Each structure stands twice: as C-alpha cells, then as structure tokens.
XYZ file of C-alpha atoms in Angstrom:
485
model
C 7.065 34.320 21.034
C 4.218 31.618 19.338
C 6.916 28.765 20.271
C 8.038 30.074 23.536
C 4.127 30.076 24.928
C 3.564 26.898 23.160
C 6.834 25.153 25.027
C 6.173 26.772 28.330
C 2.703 25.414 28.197
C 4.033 21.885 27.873
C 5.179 21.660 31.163
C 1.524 22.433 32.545
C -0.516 20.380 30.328
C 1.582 17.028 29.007
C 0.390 15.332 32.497
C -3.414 15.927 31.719
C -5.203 13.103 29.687
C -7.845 14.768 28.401
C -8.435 12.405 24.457
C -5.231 13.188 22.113
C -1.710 14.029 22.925
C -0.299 16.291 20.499
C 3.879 15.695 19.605
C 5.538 19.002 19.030
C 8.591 18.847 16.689
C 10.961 20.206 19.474
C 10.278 17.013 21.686
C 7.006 18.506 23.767
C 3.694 17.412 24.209
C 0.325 18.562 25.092
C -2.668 16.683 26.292
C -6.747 17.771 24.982
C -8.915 17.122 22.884
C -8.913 18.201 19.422
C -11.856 20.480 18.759
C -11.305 22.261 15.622
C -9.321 21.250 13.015
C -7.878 23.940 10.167
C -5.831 23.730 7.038
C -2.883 25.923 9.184
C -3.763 24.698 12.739
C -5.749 22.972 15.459
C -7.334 23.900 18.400
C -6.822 21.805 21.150
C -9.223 22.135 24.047
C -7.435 21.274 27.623
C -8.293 21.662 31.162
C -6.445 25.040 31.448
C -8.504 26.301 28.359
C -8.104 26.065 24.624
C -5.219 26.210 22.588
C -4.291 27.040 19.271
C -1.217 25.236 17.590
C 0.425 26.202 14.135
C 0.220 22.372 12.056
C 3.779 23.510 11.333
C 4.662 22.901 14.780
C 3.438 19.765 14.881
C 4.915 15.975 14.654
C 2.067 13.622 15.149
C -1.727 13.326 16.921
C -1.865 10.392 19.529
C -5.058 9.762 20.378
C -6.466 8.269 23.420
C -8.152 4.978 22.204
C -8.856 3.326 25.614
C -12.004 1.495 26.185
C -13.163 2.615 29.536
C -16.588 2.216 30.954
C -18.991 5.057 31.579
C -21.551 3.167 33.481
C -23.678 0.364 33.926
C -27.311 -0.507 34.917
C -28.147 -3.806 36.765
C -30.872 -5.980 35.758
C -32.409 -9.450 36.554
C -32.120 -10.946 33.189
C -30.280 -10.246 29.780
C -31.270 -8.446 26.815
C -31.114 -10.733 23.340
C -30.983 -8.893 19.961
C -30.411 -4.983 20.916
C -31.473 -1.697 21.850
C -32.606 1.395 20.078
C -31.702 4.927 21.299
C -32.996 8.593 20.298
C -34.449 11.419 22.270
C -37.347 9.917 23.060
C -38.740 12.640 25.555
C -37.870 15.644 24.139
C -34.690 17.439 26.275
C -32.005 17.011 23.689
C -30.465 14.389 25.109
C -29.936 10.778 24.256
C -32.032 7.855 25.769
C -31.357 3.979 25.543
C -34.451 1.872 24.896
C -34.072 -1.959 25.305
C -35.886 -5.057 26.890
C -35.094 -8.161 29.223
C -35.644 -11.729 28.967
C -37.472 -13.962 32.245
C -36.923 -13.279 35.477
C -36.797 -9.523 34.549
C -39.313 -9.192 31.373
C -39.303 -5.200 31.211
C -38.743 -2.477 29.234
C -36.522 -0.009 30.281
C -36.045 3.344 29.396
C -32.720 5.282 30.817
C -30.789 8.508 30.271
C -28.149 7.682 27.785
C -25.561 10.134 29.529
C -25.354 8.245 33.196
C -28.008 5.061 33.008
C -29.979 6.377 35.057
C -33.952 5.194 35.034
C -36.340 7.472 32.909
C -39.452 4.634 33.128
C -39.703 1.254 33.299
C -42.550 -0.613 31.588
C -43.419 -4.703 32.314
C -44.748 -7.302 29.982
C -47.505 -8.612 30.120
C -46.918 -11.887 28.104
C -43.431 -13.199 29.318
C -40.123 -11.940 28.000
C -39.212 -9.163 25.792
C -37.427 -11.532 23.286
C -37.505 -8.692 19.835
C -35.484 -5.691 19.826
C -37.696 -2.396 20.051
C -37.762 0.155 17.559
C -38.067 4.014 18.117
C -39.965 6.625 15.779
C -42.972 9.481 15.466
C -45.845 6.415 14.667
C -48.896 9.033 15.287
C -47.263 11.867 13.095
C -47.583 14.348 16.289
C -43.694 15.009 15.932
C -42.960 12.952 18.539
C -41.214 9.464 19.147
C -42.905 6.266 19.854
C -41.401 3.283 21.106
C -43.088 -0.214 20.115
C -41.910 -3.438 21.871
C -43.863 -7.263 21.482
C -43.971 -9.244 24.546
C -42.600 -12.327 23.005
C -44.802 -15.255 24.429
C -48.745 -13.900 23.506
C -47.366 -11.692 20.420
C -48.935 -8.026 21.961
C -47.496 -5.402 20.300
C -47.254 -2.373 22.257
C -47.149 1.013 21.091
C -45.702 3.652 24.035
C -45.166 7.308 24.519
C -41.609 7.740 24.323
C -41.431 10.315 26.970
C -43.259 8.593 29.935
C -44.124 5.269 28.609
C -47.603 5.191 29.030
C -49.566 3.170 26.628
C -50.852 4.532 22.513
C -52.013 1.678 21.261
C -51.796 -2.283 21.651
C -52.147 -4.981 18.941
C -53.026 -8.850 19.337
C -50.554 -11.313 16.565
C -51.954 -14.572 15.828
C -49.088 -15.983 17.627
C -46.069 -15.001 19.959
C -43.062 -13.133 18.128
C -39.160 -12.920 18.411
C -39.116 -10.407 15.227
C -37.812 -6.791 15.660
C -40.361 -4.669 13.843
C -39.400 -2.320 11.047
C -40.969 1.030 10.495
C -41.787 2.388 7.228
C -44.161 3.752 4.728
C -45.368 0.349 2.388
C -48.585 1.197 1.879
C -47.605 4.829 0.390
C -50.537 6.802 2.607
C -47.924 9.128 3.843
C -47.467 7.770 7.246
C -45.176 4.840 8.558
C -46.271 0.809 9.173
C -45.235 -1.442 11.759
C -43.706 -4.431 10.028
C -43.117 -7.784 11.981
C -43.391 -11.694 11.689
C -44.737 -14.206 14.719
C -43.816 -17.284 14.907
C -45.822 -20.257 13.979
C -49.639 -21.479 14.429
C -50.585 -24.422 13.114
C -47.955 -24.752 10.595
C -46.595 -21.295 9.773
C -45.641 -17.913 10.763
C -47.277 -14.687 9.212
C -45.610 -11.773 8.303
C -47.911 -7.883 9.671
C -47.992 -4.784 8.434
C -49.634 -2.506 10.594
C -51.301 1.335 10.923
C -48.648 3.202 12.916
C -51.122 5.691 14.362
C -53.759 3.555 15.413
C -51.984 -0.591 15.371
C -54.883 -1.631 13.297
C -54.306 -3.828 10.350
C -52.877 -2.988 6.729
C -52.330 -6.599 5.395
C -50.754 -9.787 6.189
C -48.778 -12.855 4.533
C -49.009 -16.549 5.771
C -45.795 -19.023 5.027
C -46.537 -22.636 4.646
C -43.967 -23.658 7.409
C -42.029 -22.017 9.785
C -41.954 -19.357 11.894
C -40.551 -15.642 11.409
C -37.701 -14.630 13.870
C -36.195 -12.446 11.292
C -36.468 -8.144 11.584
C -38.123 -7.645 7.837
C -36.282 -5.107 5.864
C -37.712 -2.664 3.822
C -36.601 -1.623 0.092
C -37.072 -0.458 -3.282
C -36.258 -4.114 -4.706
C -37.426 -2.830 -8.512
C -37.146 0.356 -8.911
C -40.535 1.018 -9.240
C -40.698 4.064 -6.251
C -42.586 1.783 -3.735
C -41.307 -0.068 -0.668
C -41.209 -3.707 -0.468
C -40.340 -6.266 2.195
C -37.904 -8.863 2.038
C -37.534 -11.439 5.157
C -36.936 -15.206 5.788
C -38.363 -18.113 7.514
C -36.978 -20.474 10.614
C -37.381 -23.978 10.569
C -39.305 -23.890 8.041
C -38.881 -24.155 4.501
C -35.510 -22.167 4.033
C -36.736 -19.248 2.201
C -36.122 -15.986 1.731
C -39.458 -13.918 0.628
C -40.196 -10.545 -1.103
C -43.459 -9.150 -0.692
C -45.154 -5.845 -2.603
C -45.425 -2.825 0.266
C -48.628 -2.169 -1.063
C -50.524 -5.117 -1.385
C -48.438 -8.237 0.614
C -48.420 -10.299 -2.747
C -44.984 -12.616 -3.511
C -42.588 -10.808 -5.945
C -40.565 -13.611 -5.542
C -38.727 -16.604 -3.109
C -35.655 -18.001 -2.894
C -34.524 -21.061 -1.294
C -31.770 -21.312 0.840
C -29.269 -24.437 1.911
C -30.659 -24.192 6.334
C -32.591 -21.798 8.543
C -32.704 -18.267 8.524
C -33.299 -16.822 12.064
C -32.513 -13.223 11.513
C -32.751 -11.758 7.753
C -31.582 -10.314 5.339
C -28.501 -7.199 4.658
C -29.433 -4.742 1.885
C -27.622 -1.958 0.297
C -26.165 -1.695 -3.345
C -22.884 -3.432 -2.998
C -20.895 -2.943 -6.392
C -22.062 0.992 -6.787
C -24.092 -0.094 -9.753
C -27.217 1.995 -8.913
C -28.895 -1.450 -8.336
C -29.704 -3.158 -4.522
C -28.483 -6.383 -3.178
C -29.728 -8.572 -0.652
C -27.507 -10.514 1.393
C -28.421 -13.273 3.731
C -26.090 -16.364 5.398
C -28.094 -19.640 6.051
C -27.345 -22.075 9.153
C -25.188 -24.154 6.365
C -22.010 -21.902 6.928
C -23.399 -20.274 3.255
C -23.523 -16.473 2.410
C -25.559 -15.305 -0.323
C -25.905 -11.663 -2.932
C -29.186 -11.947 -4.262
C -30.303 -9.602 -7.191
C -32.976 -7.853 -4.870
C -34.993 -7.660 -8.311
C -35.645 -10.783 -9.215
C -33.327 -12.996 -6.486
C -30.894 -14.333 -8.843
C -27.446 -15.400 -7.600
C -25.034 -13.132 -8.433
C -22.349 -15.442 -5.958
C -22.032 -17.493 -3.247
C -19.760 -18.749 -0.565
C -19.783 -21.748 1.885
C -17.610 -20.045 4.076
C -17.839 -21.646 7.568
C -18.362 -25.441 8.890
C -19.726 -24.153 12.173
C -23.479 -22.942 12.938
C -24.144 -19.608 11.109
C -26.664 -18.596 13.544
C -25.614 -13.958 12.989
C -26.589 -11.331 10.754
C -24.266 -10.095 7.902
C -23.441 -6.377 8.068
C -22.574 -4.121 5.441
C -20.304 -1.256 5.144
C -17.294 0.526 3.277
C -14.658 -0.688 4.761
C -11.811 0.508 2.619
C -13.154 3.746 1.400
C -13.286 3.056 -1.779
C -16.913 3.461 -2.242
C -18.335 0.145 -2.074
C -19.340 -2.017 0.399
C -18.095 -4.844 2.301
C -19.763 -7.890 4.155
C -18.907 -8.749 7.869
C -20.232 -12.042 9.527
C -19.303 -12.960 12.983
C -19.365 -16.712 12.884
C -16.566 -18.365 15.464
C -14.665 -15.095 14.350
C -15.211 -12.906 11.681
C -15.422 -13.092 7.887
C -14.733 -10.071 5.725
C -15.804 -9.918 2.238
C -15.616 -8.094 -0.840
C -18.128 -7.243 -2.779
C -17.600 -9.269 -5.535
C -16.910 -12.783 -3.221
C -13.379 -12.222 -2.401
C -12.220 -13.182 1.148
C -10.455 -10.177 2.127
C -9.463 -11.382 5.804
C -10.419 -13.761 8.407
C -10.006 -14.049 11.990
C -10.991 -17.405 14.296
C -12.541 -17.204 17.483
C -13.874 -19.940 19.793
C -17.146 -18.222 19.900
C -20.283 -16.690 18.139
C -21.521 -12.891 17.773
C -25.169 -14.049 17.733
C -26.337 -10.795 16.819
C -23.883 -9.692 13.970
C -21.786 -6.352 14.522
C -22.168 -2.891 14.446
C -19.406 -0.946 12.101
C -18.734 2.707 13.264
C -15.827 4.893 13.051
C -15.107 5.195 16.455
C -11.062 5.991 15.953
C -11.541 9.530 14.456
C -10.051 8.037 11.172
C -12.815 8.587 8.749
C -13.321 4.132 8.483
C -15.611 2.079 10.761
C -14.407 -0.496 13.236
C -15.981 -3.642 13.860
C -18.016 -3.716 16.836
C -18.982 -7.110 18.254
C -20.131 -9.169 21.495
C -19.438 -12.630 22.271
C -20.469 -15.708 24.459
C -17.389 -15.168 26.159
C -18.421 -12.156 27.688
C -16.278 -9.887 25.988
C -16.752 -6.742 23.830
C -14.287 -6.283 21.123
C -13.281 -3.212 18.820
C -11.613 -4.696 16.292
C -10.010 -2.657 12.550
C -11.746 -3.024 9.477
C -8.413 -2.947 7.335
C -7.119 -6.639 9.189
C -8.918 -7.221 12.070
C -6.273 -6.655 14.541
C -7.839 -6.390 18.091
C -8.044 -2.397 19.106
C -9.650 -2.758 22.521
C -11.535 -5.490 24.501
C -13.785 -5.405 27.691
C -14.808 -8.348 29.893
C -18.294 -7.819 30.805
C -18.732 -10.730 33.497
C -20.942 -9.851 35.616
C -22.071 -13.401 37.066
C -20.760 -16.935 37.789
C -22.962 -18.646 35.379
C -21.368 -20.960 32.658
C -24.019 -19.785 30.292
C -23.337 -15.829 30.788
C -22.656 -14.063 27.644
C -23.087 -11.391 25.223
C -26.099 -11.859 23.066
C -26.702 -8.472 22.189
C -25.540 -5.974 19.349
C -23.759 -3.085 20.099
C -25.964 0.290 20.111
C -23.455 3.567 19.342
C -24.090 7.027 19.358
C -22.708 9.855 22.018
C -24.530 9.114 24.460
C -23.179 12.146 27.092
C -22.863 14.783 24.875
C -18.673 15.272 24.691
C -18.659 14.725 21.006
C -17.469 10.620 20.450
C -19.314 7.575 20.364
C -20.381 5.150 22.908
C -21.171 2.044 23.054
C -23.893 0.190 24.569
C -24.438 -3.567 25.003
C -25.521 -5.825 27.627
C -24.200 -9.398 29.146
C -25.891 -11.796 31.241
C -27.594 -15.496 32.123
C -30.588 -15.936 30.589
C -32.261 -19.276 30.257
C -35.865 -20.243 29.768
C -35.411 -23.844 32.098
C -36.053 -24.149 35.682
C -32.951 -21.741 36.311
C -34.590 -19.244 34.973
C -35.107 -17.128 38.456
C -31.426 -17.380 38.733
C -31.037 -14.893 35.457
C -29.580 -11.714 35.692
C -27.754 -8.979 33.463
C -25.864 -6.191 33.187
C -26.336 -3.227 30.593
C -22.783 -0.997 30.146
C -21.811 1.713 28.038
C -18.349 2.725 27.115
C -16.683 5.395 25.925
C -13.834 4.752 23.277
C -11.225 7.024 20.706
C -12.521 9.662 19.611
C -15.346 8.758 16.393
C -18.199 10.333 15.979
C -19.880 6.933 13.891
C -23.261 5.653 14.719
C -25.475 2.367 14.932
C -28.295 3.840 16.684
C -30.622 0.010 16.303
C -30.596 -3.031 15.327
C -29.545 -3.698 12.188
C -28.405 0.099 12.272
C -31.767 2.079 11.149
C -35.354 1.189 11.174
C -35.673 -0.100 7.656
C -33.210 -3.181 9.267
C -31.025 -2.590 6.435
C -28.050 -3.737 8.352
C -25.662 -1.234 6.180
C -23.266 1.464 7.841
C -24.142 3.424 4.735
C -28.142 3.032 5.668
C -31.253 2.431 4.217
C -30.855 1.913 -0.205
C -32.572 4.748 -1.714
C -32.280 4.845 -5.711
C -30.914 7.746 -6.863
C-alpha cells in the first residue's frame, strides 16, 4: 500500500519544481522541497501537500541548484565595499542596508524579501564610499545603523527602523573605512571603530561611544591614510579586545593597538599598500589567533596575532592584490582555509600549501563571501567581478556552480565592486544573495553613474555572510569572530 501511494503520486508531482527531486528506486520521481529529514525518512513538502518517504525507497536527492533572481532595485550609482542586513525595524523580517557612490550618494534601507523601499537617507558630504554596519549602539534593544559620508568624514548614527538621526560625529578627515563595533574599552557597551584618511600627513584610527558618538581615544600614523575596516580581537590572551588594521599609501604597516588605551602592541611592515585589512581567526586549531593580510605586492601573510611574527609567507600573484583574504573550513576538517580573489582565486591551506587555483581575467575587489549555499554542510565561494558577473563557485576545486551577468548598463567601466551579503532574505528557509553592479566614477562622467542592487536565490543552504567581512568584528572568517576558549 506505502509504495502503491508513493508511485501513484509520481505521476502528479514529478512535473512540479518546487527545490529537490527525489529518485525512487523503481524509476519515479517526485518534486519538493525537503523539509524534515529523519534517520528512516524524509518529508518532502510539494504543492499538493507534504509527503513522507521511507529512505529505503529512495535512490538519490537532486537538488535544484539554479541561480535565479528574486529581484532587483534600481539606483543612480553603485555601491563599493557591501551591505549589512538584520531586522532593523523590528517585524521579523530581514532588511538590506547599503550605500551609493555620486550621482546617487544615499543610504537605502529595503525589505530584504521583495526590495522594496523601507527609507532612504542622503549624505550630506558626497558619496557613501564605507560599508555600513548594523547593531543595538544605545543598549535600548534595538538596532542602529551607522554610515560615514565619505568626503567630510560625518559619521552618522540612525534609527534602524525609520532612519531618523541618534547621533552624528565630525573625523578629522573624510573616510573610506567600514566601522567595526565592539566593546574595547570594557564599560559594557559597544565602540564605533574606524580610520579616515589622511590630514597633513596621516590617517587616524577612532574609537568612539556607541550611545552618544563622543570620543573614547584615537591613534595618529605617520603616513598614510586608513581605508581598511579595523578588526577587533583578543591578540594576547589577556581577556581584552584589541584592534589590528593597516595603512594605504603610506608606510606599509600593519598596526595593533590596546582596546583600552589606543597604545602600539606592535607593527609590522609589509612589501606594498594595504587598502582593506586584515583576516583573523585561529587557523591551525592551536587555541592561538592568526592574522592574515595580502599586500599590493601579490604577497599573503599569517602573522602571530601576539607578537606579529611570521609564521609563513607566499608571493603568490604578479598582478595587483588590491581584495581581502577570507577565511573558512573548507574541507571540514576543522581548520581553516584562506581564499583571495586576485585575477581568479587562490586557495590555501593553513600551513602555506596551495591547495587549488583558478585564473580569471579580472579582480574581486572586495574578497568573497563563503557560505554553504548547496545544502552540503561546506561553504561555496561567493564572489563579484569587474566583468559583471556573480559566480558560485565549490570550495573542494573551484569548479564553476552557477554564474549571473548583472549588466545593467553600457558603460565600459560597469562592474561588480561589491561583496556578496547572504542570509534568507524571504523567509523559505535558503540563502540569498545580495550584491550590486554598476558605473561609478568620480570624473566628469560622474552624472552618467548608475547601479543596480539584485538578490538571488540559489540551492538550497542555509549559510550566512550577513556584512562585510562577515560579522561586525570584520573578522573576515566563515567560522566568525576568534574567541579563546
């Protein structure tokens, strides 16, 4: 009777694409989505109802892995760096947070789930250059959103759920640097953490009251400005937060400063320019952090976080190293690899050893999100390009999974400059993906920009990279933020 139901069903459901196709030993199939998985069965959820299949009936799972796009939101300029999303006004759904370069220079806030506009918010100091970052600043159990307008350096602190203005802050110059947020100071609530850019000579590096925007303390470099998103870390073990970042044409450091009091713990020097900064996360699985940075040279570094020393390095690339490394466990076996996106992508293990390699006639400026976004329990790579195209691409080889061409212009200098966002952003269980493409120059053309944000749905994953640099301590690791144990 159980096989005779499940073979007449066949003939009513095997049309319906609905996520996975399930292979019945006797030749059938059935179309749904897997929503509850057993050690005896499944039940598979299809658009006559749900179903529930004996495993012993079963041949094989195919799931649905096609990239197809959910929607998109027009704008008049690009985004550069990324978004942030979270439920930012409180009706338990998902919102996208992200900002536009000139011609547009706005914040925008929309519902995750179909793009549409929650509010809108415009700069007052030219483009919105630094990705925002999203999180309960005033401790009323809320969410903030703070944004910089890149060209005067005001940092904005907003109400997440209509926008409207907490608190504003004045740098000493304008700023490309996505804050972090985090307790340094160890008062019990979180900082704002950025860098500026330079003023006569160098860049500082602020730490901020998140309740208020007022001042905590602040570091001056000798040359250089600060592009790069600080990230925040135990670095010795002594149960305080410290702050590692780098300089840009400057002096080609890498700095570590206390959380507490902004004093040097210690700088190392690097073989070119560092615009964004630094991966952290404990690679090996010794109990102890790395930091991981790749210079303009085509050079990747693991730094002791403790006390900087080189535990290897690579000069991997000839070509401009402009992106961020990424960290993550590729391979499951507990620790953690290292994924640049120079013409390509690089894959290494933790110990220096190229694992695989894969050439491409263009840059992921912004590094690459890793999220399991197959169902199969391992992240993919998640990248854009300058070519305009998204890419999904598997961890184990890098053999292309799914692509998406998101022209959306004429322009020869359209692209991708922006890292994937992923979470599920409509509520049916699997990740999303967010991004944006588009023209944006700072010349004379630069009332001819426009953009295009898109999110779309792939496989059936449930992974996450919900900011930049995946969490708000910018540690740039799948695995998030080191926390000794």
């Amino acid at each position: 009777m159980r096989q005779f139901l499940i073979i007449g069903l066949c003939v009513l459901l095997s049309a319906a694409v609905f996520g996975e196709t399930v292979h019945l030993k006797n030749g059938n199939r059935i179309s749904g989505r897997v929503v509850k998985e057993e050690k005896d069965f499944i039940q598979l959820k299809t658009p006559h109802g749900k179903l529930k299949i004996p495993r012993s009936d079963i041949a094989r799972i195919e799931k649905d892995n096609a990239l197809k796009l959910l929607w998109k939101f027009k704008t008049k300029a690009p985004s550069y760096g990324s978004a942030a999303t979270a439920d930012i006004d409180g009706d338990g759904k998902l919102e996208i947070v992200f900002g536009t370069y000139f011609n547009d220079s706005h914040l925008y806030a929309l519902n995750a789930e179909d793009g549409s506009l929650l509010w809108k918010v415009r700069s007052q100091g030219g483009p919105i250059d630094a990705s925002v970052t999203i999180g309960d600043l005033t401790g009323d159990k809320k969410l903030d959103v703070v944004f910089a307008d890149s060209a005067n350096g005001l940092i904005s602190c907003l109400n997440g759920k209509d926008g409207s203005l907490l608190w504003k802050h004045k740098s000493q110059s304008g700023t490309d640097s996505p804050a972090a947020f985090a307790d340094v100071d160890g008062d019990g609530k979180p900082e704002v953490i950025y860098g500026t850019m330079w003023m006569r000579g160098g860049g500082w590096l602020n730490v901020l009251n998140g309740e208020d925007g007022t001042r905590v303390w602040d570091y001056r470099i000798e040359k250089g400005c600060i592009q790069s998103e600080p990230v925040v870390l135990d670095i010795d073990g002594d149960g305080s937060l410290d702050v590692v970042f780098t300089d840009w044409r400057g002096s080609d450091n890498v700095y570590a400063l206390n959380g507490k009091t902004g004093k040097l713990i210690w700088k190392f020097k690097a073989g070119g320019w560092m615009y964004h900064g630094v991966a952290a996360g404990d690679l090996d699985a010794d109990g102890k952090p790395e930091v991981v940075v790749c210079s303009t040279d085509g050079t990747l570094y693991v730094l002791d976080a403790k006390d900087a020393s080189v535990k290897w390095r690579r000069k991997f690339t000839k070509h401009w190293a402009f992106a961020p490394v990424s960290l993550g466990d590729l391979d499951g076996d507990g620790k953690l690899e290292i994924v640049l996106t120079v013409r390509g992508v690089h894959v290494f293990r933790h110990d220096g050893k190229l694992l695989w390699k894969k050439d491409l006639k263009c840059t992921a400026a912004r590094g690459a999100a890793l999220a399991d976004l197959d169902g199969d329990g391992r992240p993919e790579i998640v990248f854009g390009g300058g070519d305009r195209r998204l890419r999904i691409w598997r961890a184990a080889d890098g053999e292309e999974l799914a692509s998406f061409d998101a022209t959306c212009g004429k322009h020869e200098h359209e692209g991708i400059d922006h890292a994937p966002v992923i979470a599920d952003f409509n509520g049916d269980g699997r990740s999303n993906i967010f991004f944006v493409c588009g023209k944006g120059t700072s010349d004379k053309t630069r009332s001819k920009n426009y953009g295009c944000a898109y999110v779309l749905t792939y496989g059936t994953g449930k992974g996450v990279w919900p900011t930049f640099r995946h969490d708000n301590r910018r540690s740039g690791c799948a695995a998030g933020p080191y926390r000794r144990k």
